[in-house]
Short mmCIF file of C-alpha atoms and ligand atoms in Angstrom, two decimals:
data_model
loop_
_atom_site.label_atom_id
_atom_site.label_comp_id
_atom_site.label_asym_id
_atom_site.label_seq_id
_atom_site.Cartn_x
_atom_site.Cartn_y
_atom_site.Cartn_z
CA UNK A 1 -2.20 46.87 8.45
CA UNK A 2 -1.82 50.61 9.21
CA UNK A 3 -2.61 51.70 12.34
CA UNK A 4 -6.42 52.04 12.97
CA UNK A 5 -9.17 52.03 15.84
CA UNK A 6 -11.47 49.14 16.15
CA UNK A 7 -12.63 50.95 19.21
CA UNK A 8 -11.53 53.32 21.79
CA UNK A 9 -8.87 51.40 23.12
CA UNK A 10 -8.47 48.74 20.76
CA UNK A 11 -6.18 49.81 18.22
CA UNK A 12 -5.03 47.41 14.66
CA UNK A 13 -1.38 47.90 15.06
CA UNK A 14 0.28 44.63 12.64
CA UNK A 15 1.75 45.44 8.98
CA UNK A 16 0.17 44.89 5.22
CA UNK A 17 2.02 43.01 3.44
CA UNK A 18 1.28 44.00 0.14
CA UNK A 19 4.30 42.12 -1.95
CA UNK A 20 4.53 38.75 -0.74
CA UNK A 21 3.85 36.44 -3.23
CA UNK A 22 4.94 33.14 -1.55
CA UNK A 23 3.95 31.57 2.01
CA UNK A 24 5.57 28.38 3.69
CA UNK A 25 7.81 28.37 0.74
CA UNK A 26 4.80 26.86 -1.01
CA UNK A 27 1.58 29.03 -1.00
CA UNK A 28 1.00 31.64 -3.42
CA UNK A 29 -0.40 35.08 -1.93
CA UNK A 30 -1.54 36.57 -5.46
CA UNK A 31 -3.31 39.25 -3.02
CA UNK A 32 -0.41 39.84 -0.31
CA UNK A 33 -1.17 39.39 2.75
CA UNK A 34 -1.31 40.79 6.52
CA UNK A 35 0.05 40.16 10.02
CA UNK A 36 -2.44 41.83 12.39
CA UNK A 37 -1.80 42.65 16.00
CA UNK A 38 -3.84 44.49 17.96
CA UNK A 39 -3.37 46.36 21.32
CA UNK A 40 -5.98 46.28 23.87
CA UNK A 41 -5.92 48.86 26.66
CA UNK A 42 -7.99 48.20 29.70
CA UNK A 43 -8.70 50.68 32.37
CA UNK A 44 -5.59 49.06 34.40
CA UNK A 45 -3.47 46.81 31.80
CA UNK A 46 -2.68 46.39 28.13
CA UNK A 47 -1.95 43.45 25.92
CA UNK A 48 -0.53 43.03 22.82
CA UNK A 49 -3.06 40.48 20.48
CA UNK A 50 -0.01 38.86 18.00
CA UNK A 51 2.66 40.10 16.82
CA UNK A 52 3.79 40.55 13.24
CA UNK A 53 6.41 38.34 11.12
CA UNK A 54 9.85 40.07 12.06
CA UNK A 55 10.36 40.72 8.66
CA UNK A 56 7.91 43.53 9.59
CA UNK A 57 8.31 43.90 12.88
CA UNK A 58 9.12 47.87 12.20
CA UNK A 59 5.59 48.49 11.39
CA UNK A 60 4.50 47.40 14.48
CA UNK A 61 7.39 48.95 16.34
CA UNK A 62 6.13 51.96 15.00
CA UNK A 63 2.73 51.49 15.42
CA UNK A 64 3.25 51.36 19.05
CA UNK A 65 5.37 54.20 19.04
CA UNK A 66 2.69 56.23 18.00
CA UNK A 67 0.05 55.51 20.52
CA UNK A 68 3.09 56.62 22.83
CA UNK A 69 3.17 52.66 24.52
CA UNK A 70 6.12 52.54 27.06
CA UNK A 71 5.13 49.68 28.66
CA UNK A 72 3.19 46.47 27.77
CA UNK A 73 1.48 44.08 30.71
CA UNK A 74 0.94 41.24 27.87
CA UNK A 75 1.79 39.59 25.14
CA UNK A 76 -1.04 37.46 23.96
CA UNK A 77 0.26 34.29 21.29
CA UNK A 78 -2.48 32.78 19.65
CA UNK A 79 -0.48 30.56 17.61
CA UNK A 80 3.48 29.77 17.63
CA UNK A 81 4.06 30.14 13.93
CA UNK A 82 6.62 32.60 13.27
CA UNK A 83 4.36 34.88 11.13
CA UNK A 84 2.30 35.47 14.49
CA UNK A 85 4.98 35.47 17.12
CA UNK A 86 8.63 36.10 15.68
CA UNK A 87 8.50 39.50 16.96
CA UNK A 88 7.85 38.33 20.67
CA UNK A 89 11.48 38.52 20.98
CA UNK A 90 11.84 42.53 19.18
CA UNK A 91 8.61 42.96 21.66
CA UNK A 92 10.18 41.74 24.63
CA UNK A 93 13.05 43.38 24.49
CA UNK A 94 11.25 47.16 24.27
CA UNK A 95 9.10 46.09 27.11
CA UNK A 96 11.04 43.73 28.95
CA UNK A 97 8.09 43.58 31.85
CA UNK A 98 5.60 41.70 29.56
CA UNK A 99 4.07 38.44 29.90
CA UNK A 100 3.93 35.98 26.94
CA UNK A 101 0.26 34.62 27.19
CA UNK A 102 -0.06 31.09 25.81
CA UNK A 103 -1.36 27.87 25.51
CA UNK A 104 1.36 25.22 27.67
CA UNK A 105 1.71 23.31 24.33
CA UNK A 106 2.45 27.03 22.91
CA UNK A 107 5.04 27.38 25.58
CA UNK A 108 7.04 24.72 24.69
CA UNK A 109 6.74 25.57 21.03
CA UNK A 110 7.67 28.99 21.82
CA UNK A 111 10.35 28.18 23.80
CA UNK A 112 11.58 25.76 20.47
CA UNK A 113 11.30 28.22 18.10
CA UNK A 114 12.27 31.14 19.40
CA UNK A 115 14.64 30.28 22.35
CA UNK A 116 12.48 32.19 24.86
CA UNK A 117 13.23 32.05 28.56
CA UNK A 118 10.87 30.09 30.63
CA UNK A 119 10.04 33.00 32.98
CA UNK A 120 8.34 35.29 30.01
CA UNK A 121 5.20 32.86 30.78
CA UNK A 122 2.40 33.13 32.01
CA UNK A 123 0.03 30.02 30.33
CA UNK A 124 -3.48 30.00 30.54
CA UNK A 125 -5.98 26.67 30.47
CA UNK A 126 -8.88 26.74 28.48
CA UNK A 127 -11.56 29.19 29.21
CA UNK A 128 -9.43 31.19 32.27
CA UNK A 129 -9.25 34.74 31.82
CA UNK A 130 -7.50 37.60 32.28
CA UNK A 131 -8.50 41.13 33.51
CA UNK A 132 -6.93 44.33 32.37
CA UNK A 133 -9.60 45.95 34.35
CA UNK A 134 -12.61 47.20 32.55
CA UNK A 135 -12.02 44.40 30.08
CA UNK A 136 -11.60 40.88 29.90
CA UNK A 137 -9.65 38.57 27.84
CA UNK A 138 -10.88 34.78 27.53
CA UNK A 139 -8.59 32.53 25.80
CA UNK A 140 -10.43 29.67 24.34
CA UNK A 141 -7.97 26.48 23.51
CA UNK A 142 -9.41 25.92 19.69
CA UNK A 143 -6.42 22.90 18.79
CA UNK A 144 -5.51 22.30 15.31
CA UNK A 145 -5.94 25.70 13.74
CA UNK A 146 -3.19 23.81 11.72
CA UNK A 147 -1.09 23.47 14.69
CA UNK A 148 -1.46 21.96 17.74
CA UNK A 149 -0.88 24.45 20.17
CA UNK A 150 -3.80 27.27 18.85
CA UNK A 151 -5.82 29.43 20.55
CA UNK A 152 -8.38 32.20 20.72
CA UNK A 153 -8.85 35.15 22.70
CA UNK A 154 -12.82 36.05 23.29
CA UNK A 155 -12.77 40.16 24.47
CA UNK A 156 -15.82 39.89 26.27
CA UNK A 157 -16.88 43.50 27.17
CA UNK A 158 -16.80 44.25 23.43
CA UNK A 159 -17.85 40.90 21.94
CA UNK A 160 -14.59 40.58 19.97
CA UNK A 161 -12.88 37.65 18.66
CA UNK A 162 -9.15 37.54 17.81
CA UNK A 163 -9.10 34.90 15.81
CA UNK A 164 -5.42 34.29 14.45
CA UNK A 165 -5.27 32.19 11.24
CA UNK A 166 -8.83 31.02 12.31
CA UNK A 167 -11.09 33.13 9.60
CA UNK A 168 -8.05 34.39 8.41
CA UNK A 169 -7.47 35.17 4.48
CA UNK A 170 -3.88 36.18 2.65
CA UNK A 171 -5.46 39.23 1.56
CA UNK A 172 -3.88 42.85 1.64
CA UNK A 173 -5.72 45.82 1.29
CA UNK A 174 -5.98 48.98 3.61
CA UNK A 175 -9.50 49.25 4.74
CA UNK A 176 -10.02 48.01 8.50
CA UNK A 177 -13.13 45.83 7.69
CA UNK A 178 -13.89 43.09 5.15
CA UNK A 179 -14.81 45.33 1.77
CA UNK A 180 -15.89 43.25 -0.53
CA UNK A 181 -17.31 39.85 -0.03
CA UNK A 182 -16.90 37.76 -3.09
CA UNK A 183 -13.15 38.70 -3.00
CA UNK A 184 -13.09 37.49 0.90
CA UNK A 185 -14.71 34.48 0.69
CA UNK A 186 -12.57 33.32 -2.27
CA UNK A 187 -8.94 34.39 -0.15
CA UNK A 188 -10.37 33.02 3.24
CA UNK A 189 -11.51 29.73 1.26
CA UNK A 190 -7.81 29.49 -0.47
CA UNK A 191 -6.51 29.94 3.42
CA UNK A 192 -8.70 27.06 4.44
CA UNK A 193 -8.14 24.55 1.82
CA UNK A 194 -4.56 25.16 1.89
CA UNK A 195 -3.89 24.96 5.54
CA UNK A 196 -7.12 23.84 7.28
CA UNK A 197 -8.60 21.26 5.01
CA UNK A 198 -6.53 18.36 6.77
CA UNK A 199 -8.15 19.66 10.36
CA UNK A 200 -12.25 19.78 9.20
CA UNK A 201 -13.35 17.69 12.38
CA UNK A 202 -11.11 19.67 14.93
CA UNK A 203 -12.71 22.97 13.03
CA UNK A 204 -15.82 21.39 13.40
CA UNK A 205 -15.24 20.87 17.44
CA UNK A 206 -13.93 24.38 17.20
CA UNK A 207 -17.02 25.96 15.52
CA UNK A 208 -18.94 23.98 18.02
CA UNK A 209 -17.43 25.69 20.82
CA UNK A 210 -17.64 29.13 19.49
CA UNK A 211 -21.58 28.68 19.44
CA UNK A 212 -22.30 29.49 22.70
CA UNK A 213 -19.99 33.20 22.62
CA UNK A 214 -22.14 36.23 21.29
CA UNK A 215 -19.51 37.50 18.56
CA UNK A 216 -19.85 41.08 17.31
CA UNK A 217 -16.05 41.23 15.63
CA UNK A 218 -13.65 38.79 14.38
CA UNK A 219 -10.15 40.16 14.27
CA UNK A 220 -8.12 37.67 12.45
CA UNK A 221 -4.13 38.14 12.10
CA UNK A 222 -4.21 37.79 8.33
CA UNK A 223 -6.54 39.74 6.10
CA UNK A 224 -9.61 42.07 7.06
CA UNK A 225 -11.66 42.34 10.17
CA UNK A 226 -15.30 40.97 10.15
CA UNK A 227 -17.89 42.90 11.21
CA UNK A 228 -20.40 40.58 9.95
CA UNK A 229 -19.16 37.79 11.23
CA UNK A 230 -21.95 35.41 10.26
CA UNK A 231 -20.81 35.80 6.67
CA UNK A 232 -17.36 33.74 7.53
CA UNK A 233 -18.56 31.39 9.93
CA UNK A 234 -21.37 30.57 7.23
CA UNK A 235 -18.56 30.17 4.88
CA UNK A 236 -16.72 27.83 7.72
CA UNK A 237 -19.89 26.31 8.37
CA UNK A 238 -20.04 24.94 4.93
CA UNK A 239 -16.41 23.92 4.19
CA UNK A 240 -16.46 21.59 7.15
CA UNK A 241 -20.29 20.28 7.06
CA UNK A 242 -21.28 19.69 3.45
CA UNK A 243 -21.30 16.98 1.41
CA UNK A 244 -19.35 16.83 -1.48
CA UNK A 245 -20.24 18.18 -4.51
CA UNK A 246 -20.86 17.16 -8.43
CA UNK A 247 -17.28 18.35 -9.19
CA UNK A 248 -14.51 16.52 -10.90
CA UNK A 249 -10.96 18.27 -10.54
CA UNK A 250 -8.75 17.50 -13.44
CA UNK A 251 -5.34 19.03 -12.69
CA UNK A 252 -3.25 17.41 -15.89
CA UNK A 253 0.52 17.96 -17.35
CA UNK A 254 0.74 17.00 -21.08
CA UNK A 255 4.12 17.47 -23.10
CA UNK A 256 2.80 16.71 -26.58
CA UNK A 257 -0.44 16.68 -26.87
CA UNK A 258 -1.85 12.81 -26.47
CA UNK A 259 -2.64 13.49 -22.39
CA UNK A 260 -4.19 17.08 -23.21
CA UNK A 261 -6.36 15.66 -25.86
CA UNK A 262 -7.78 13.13 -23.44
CA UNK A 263 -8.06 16.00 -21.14
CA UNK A 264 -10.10 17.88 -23.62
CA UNK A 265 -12.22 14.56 -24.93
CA UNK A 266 -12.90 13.56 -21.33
CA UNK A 267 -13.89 17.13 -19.94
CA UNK A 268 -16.77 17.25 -22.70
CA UNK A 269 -17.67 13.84 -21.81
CA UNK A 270 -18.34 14.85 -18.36
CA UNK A 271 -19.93 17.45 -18.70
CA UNK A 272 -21.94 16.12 -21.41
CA UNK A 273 -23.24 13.71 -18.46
CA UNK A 274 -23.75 16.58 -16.01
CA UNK A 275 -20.99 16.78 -14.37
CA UNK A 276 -19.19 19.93 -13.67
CA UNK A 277 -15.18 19.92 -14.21
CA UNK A 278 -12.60 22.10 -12.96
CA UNK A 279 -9.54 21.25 -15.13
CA UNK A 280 -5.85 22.58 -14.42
CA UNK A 281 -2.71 22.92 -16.38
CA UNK A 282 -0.45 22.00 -13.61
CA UNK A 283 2.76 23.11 -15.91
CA UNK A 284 1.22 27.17 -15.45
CA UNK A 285 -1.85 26.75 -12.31
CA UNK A 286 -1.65 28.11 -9.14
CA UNK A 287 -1.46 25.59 -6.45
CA UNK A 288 -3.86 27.86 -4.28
CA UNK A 289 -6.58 27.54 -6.77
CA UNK A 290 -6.51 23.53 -6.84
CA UNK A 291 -6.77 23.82 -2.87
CA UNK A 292 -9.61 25.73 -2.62
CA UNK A 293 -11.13 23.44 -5.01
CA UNK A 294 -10.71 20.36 -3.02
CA UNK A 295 -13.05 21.67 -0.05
CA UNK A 296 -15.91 21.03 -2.32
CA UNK A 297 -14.98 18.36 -4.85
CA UNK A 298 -16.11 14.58 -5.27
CA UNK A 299 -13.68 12.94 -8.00
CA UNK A 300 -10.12 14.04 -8.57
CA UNK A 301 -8.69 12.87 -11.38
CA UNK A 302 -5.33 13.05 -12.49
CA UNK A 303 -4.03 13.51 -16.01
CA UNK A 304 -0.39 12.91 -17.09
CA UNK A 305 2.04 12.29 -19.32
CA UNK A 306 5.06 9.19 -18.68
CA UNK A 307 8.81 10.71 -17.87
CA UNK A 308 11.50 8.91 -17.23
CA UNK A 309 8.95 5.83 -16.66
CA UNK A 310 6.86 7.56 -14.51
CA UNK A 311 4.42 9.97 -13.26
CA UNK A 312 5.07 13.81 -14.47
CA UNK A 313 6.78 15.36 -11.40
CA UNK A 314 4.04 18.33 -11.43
CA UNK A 315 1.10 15.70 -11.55
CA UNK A 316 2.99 13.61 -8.26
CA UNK A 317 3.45 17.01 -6.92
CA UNK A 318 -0.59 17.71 -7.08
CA UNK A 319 -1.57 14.43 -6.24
CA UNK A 320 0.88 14.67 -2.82
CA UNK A 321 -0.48 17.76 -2.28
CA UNK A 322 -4.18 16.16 -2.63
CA UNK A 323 -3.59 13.64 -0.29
CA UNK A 324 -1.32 16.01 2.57
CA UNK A 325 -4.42 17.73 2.66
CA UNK A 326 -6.49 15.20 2.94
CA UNK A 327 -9.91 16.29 1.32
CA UNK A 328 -13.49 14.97 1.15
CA UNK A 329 -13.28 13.15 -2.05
CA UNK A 330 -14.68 10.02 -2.76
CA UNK A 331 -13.39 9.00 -6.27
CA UNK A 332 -10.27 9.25 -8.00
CA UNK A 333 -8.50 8.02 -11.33
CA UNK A 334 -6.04 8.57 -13.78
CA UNK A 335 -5.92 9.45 -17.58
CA UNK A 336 -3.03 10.16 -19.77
CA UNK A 337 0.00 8.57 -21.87
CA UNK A 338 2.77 6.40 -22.47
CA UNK A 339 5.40 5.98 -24.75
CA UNK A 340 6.76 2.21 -24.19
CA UNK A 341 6.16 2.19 -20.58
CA UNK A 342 5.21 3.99 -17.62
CA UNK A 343 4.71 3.10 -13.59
CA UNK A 344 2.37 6.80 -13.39
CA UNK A 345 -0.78 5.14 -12.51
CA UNK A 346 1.09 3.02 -9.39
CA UNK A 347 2.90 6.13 -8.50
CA UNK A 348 -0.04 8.18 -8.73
CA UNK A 349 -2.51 5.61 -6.83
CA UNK A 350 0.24 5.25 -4.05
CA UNK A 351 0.74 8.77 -3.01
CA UNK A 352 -3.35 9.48 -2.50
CA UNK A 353 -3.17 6.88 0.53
CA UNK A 354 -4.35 9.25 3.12
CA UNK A 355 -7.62 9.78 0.62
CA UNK A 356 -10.59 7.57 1.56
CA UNK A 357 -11.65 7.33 -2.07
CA UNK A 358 -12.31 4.43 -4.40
CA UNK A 359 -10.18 4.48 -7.15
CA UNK A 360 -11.79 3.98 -10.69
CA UNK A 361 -10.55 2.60 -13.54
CA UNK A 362 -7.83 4.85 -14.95
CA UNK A 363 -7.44 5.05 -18.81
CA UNK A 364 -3.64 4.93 -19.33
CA UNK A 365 -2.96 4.40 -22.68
CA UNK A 366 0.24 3.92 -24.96
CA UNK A 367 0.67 6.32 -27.17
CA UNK A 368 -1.96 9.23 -29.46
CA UNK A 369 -5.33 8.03 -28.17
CA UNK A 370 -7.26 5.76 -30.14
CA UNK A 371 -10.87 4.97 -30.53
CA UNK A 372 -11.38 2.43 -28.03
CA UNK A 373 -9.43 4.84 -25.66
CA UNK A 374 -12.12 7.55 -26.24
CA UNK A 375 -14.47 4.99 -25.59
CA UNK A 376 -12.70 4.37 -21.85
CA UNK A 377 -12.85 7.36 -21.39
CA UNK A 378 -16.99 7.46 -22.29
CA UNK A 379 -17.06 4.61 -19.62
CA UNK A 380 -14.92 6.56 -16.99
CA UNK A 381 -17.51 9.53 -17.30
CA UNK A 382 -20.22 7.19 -17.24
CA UNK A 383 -18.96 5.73 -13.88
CA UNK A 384 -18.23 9.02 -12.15
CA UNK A 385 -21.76 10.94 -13.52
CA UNK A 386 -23.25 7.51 -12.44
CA UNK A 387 -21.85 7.26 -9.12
CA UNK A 388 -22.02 11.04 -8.10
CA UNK A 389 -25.91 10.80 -8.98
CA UNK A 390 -25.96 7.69 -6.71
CA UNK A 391 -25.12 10.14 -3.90
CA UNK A 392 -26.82 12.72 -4.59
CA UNK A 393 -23.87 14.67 -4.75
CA UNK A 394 -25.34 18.82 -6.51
FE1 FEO B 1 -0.49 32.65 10.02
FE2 FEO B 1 -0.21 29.41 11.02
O1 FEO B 1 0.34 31.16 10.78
#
């Protein structure tokens, strides 16, 4: 993010990253992404809200630079993770008299990952605050923003939440305030289901306690601020509370055709029975778009091909990736192909064990399917349309 004013004294002083294409070593950021900070000056004190990812960390050196900052009181770290506080160290070392404001667990993290000294600290329980005169920090313990050890920090004077990778969204672009919100909801829903999704009750707890704070602003440290910050915690709201929906997710890997013409026979069939489909090539998709549709789906079912005797590695890979994230589906199966043998559909069923689904009949057939295979595969649609009526799942 360039620099820019939230406020008179509350400046947006993180980076844009505009190029990065790959999070984690795993997520893909087809929009970039952002590391906001933000300084805060009170009448008597000034933190620092996050820092940036150090890869960065001369954005925000120069950020500071600019609004003339010589000396810091605080560093506030929402989270641990490195994209939030590797440059607590670069920080530290221009303004050596700052405080590293934490969680304990944070501490401890902090002091893990980034070999700080335990006299940097100064860690704050849930609800205290902190006065930089005129203004008033309130750090608000909100656990399992992915990590244990995550916070927020409520500005009460001006009603402003900093958020972290709570509401966040990989999303670069170089207006201040969310511009467009089709395009947010879809990167702050990819965020979610790709980090948050396993943590939907301790978001829920965390939503709960945000209730009762009057919240003008939320300033996450990825992607846009909110200025209409009912739009995102409606958005929230519904990722954690709904019921699934009538949506089967079909992420399939075929090498010669007999698994993608099941695919193709077996999307028709559901859909012929009402039932709306989200298939994926997993040998081309983007991982990011199979998370974000897991926050709403009922049924997954996987579709692959045998190699080597087994499972394709890029179906395993989705189904591991289904279960380590540990969605609200309640049905899953398998389709697809063998040649003279194949242990894919033990594989497959064995690495969704975190997944309190029931699993329905797979079709897993040897060889080009035949009639009676199209006619499993009738039954399998039957079953799912069938049992997603049952629950009333729209
Ligand atoms: Fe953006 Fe969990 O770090």
């Amino acid at each position: 993010m360039n620099r820019l004013d939230i406020k008179p004294g509350i400046d947006a002083v993180g980076a844009i990253d505009w190029d990065r294409r790959l999070f984690d070593s795993l997520i893909p950021t087809p929009d970039g992404t952002s590391y906001n900070s933000y300084l805060i000056r009170g009448s008597q004190k000034k933190a620092l809200v996050d820092t940036v990812d150090p890869a960065m960390d001369y954005v925000l050196i120069n950020n500071l630079d600019q609004l003339k900052i010589d000396q810091l009181d605080y560093i506030i770290c929402n989270h641990a993770e490195q994209d939030h506080s590797g440059s607590i160290p670069m920080m530290l070392e221009l303004y050596p008299e700052a405080k590293v404001v934490c969680t304990p667990k944070c501490k401890g993290m902090l002091i893990d990952l980034l070999h700080l000294d335990e006299s940097v600290f100064l860690t704050v329980n849930d609800k205290e605050t902190l006065s930089l005169g005129d203004r008033t920090l309130e750090f608000i313990h909100a656990p399992w923003v992915h990590w244990p050890e995550t916070m927020v920090t409520y500005l009460r004077e001006d009603k402003i939440l900093f958020s972290c990778d709570f509401f966040g969204a990989h999303l670069a672009q170089s207006a201040l305030y969310v511009q467009d919100g089709e395009i947010i909801y879809e990167s702050a829903k990819r965020y979610f289901g790709e980090i948050m999704l396993p943590f939907r009750v301790n978001i829920q707890k965390n939503l709960e306690k945000l209730k009762d704070y009057k919240i003008d602003i939320i300033a996450p440290s990825h992607g846009p601020v909110h200025n209409k910050p009912e739009y995102i915690l409606n958005a929230y709201h519904s990722w954690v509370y709904d019921e699934p929906k009538n949506i089967v997710l079909l992420p399939y890997v075929s090498m010669h055709g007999s698994t993608k013409d099941m695919v193709n026979y077996f999307v028709e069939a559901l859909i012929q029975r009402g039932v709306n489909v989200k298939q994926f090539d997993l040998a081309v998709t983007d991982l990011g778009k199979l998370a974000i549709a897991l926050v709403d789906a009922a049924t997954l079912v996987v579709g692959t091909c045998t190699v080597l005797g087994g499972a394709h590695p890029f179906a395993a890979s989705a189904a591991f990736l289904a279960n380590a994230l540990r969605p609200n589906l309640k049905f899953a199966s398998i389709i697809g192909s063998y040649g003279w043998g194949s242990k894919a559909v033990e594989q497959i069923t064995g690495a969704l064990t975190n997944l309190k689904v029931e699993v329905l009949e797979p079709v897993y057939i040897k060889g080009h399917p035949h009639e009676e295979d199209f006619k499993a595969l009738d039954r399998l649609a039957d079953t799912i349309a069938q049992k997603h009526r049952q629950n009333g799942y729209k």
